[in-house]
PDB file of C-alpha atoms in Angstrom:
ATOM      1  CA  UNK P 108     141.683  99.664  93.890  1.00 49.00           C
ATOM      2  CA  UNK P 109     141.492  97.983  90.327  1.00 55.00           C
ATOM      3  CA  UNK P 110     138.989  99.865  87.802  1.00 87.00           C
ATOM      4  CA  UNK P 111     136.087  98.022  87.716  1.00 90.00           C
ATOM      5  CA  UNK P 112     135.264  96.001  84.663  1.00 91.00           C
ATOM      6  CA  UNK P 113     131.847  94.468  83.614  1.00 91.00           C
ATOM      7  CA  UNK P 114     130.748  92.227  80.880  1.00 93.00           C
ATOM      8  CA  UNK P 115     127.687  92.725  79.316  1.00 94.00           C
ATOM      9  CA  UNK P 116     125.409  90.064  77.762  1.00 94.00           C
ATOM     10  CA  UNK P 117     122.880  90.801  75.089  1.00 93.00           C
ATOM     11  CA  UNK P 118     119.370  89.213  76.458  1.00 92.00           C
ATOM     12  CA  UNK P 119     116.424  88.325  75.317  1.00 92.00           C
ATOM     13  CA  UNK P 120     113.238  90.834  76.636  1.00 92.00           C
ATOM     14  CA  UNK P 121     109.482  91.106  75.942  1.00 93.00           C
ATOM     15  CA  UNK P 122     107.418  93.893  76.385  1.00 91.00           C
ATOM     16  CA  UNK P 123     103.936  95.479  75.967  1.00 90.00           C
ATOM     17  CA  UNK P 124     104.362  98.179  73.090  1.00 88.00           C
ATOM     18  CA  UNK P 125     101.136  99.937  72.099  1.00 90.00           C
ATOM     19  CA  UNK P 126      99.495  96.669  73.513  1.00 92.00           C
ATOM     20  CA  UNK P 127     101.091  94.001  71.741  1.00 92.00           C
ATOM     21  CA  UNK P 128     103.594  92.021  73.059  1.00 94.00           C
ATOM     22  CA  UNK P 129     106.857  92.720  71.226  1.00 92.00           C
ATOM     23  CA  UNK P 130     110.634  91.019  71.427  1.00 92.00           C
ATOM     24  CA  UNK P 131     113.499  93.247  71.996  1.00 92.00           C
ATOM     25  CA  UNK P 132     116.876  92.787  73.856  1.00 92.00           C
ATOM     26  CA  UNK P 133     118.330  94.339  76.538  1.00 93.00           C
ATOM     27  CA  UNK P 134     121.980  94.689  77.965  1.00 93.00           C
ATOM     28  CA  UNK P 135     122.652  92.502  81.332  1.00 93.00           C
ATOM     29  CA  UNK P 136     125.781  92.423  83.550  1.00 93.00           C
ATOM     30  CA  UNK P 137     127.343  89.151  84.227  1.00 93.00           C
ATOM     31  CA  UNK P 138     128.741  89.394  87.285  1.00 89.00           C
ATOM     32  CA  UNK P 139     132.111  88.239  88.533  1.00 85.00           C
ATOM     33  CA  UNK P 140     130.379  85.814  91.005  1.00 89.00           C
ATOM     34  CA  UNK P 141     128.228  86.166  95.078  1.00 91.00           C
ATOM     35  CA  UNK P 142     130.605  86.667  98.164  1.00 90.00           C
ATOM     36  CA  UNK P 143     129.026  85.127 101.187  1.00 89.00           C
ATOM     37  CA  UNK P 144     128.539  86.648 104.410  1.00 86.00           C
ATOM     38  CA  UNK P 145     130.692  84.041 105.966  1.00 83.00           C
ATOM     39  CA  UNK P 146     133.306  84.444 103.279  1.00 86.00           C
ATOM     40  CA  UNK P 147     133.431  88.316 103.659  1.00 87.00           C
ATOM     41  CA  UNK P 148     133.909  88.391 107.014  1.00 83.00           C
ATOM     42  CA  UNK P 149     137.026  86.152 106.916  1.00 83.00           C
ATOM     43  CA  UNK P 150     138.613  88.305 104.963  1.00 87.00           C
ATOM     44  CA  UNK P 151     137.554  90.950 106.547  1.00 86.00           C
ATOM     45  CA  UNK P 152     139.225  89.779 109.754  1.00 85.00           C
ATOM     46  CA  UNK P 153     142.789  88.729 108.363  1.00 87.00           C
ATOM     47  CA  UNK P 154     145.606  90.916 109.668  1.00 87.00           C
ATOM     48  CA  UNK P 155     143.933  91.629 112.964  1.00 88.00           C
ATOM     49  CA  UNK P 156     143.685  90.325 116.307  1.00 89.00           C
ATOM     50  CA  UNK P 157     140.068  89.660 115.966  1.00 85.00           C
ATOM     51  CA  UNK P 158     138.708  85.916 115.235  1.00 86.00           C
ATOM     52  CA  UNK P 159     136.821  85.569 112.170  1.00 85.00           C
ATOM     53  CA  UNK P 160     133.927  83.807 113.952  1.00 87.00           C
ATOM     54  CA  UNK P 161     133.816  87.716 116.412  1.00 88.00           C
ATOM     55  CA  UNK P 162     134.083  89.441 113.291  1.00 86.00           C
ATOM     56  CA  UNK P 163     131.191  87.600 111.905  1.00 87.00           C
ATOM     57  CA  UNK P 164     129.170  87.937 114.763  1.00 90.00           C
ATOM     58  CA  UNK P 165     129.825  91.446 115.296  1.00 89.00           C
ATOM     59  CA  UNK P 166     128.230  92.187 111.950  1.00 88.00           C
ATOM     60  CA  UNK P 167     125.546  90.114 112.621  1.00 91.00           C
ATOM     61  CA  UNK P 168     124.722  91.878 115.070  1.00 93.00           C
ATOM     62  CA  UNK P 169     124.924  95.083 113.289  1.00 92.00           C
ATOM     63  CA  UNK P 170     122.752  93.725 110.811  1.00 93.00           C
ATOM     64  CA  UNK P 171     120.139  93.049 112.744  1.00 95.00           C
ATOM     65  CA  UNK P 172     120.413  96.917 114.280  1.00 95.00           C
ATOM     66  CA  UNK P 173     119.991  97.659 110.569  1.00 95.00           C
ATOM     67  CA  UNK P 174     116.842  95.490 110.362  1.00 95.00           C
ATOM     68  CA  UNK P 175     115.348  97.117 113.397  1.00 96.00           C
ATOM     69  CA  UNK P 176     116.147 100.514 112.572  1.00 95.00           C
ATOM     70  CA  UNK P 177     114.338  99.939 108.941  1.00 95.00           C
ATOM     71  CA  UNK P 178     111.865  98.304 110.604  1.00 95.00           C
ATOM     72  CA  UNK P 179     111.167 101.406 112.627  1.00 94.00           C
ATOM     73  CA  UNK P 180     111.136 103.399 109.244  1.00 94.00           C
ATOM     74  CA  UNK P 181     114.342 105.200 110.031  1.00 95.00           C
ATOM     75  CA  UNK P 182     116.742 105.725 107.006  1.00 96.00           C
ATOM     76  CA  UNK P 183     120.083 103.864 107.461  1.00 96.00           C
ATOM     77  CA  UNK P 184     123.660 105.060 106.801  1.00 96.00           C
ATOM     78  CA  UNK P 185     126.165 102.342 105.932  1.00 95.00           C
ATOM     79  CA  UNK P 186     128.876 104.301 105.588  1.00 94.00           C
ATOM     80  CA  UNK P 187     130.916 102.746 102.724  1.00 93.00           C
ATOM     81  CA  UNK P 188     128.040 100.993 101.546  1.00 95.00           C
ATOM     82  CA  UNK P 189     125.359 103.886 100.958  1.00 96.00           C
ATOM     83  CA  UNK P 190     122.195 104.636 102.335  1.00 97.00           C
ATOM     84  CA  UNK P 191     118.896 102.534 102.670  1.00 96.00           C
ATOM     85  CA  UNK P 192     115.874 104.367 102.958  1.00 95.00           C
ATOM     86  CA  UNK P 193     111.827 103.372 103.334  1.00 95.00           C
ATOM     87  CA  UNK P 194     109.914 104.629 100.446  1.00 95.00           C
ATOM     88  CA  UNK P 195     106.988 104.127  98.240  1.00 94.00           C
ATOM     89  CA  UNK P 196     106.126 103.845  94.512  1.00 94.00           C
ATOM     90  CA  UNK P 197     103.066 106.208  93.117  1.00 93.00           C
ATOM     91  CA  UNK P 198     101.589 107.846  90.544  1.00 90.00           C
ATOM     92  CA  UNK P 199     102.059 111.034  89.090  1.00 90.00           C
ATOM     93  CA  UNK P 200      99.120 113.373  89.421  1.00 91.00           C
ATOM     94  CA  UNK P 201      98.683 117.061  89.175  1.00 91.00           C
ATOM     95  CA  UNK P 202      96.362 117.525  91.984  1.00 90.00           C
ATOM     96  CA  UNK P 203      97.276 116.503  95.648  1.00 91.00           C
ATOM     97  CA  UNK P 204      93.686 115.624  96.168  1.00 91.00           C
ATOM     98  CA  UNK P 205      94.174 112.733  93.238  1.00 93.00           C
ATOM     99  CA  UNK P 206      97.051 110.867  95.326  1.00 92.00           C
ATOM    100  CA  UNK P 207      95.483 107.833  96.882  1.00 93.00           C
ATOM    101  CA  UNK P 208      97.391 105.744  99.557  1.00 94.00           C
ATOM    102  CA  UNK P 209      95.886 102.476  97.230  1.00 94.00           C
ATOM    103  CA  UNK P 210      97.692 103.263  94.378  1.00 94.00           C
ATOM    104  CA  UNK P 211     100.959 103.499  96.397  1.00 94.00           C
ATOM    105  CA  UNK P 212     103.322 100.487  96.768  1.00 95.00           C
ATOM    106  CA  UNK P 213     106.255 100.805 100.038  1.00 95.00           C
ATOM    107  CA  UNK P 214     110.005  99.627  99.413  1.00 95.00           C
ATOM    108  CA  UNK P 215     113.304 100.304 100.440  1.00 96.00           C
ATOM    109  CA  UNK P 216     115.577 102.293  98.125  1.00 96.00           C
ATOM    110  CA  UNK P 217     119.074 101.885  98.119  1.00 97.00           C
ATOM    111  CA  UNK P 218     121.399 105.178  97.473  1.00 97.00           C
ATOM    112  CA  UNK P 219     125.274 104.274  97.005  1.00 97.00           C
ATOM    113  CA  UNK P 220     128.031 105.727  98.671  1.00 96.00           C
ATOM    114  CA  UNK P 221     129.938 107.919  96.545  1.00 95.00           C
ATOM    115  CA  UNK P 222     132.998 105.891  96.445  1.00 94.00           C
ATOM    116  CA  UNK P 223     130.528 103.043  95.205  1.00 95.00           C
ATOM    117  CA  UNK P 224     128.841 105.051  92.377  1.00 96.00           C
ATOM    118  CA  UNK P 225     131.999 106.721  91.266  1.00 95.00           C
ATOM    119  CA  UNK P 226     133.033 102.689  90.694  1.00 94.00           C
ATOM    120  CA  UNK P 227     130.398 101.283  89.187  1.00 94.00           C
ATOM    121  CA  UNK P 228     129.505 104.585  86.871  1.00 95.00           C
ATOM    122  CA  UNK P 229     133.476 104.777  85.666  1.00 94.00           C
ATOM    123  CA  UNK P 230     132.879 100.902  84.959  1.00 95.00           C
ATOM    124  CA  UNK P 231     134.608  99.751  81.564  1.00 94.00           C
ATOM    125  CA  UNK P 232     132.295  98.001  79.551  1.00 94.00           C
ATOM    126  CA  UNK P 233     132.560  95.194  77.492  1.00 93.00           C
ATOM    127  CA  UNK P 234     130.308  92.665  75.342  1.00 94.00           C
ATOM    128  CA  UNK P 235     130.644  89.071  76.761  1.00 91.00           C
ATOM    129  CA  UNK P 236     131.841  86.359  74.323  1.00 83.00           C
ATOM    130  CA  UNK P 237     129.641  83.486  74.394  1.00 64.00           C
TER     131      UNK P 237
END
């Protein structure tokens, strides 16, 4: 596997400092392009005796186990991929009694496998010529 290597752009962000809206920059990745499920599960499928249109339904169908499962609020294990797990946003408080469910917003975080975070972490950076 090649080292990963990303190119970073230098963009344009606002934000709210001490109330007033200020203009700062920020560092964003340009990424090397969006692999379709389609496309991935061609490749996927060269070299074996399985048609890519099986191989694409089989993950499909895997996929939408994965839907259920979150759906059911039960943390998934991708294997290579990571972990996706229901979750919520809140505040900080130092009583218990302060928490209130209103304040509180669900999502679903995303923990990387370690093979994936060893990647993107030992990523060689690079500014992006224009």
């Amino acid at each position: 596997m090649a080292d990963l290597k990303l190119k970073i752009k230098k963009q344009l962000f606002k934000r709210k400092v001490e109330g007033q809206t200020k203009a700062g920059y920020i560092g964003k990745v340009i990424t090397s392009g969006k692999a379709g499920f389609d496309e991935i599960a061609r490749e996927s499928a060269k070299n074996i005796t399985l048609h890519p249109k099986e191989a694409s339904l089989a993950a499909e169908l895997l996929l939408e186990g994965v839907c259920e499962k979150m759906k059911q609020g039960i943390i998934v294990d991708l294997g290579p991929l990571g972990v996706l797990y229901p979750a919520v946003s809140s505040k900080w408080e130092r009583d218990a009694d302060d928490l209130k469910l209103s304040d509180m917003q669900p999502k679903v975080n995303y923990a990387p496998s370690a093979g994936i975070l060893a990647a993107v972490k030992g990523a060689q950076l690079s500014w992006a010529t224009a």
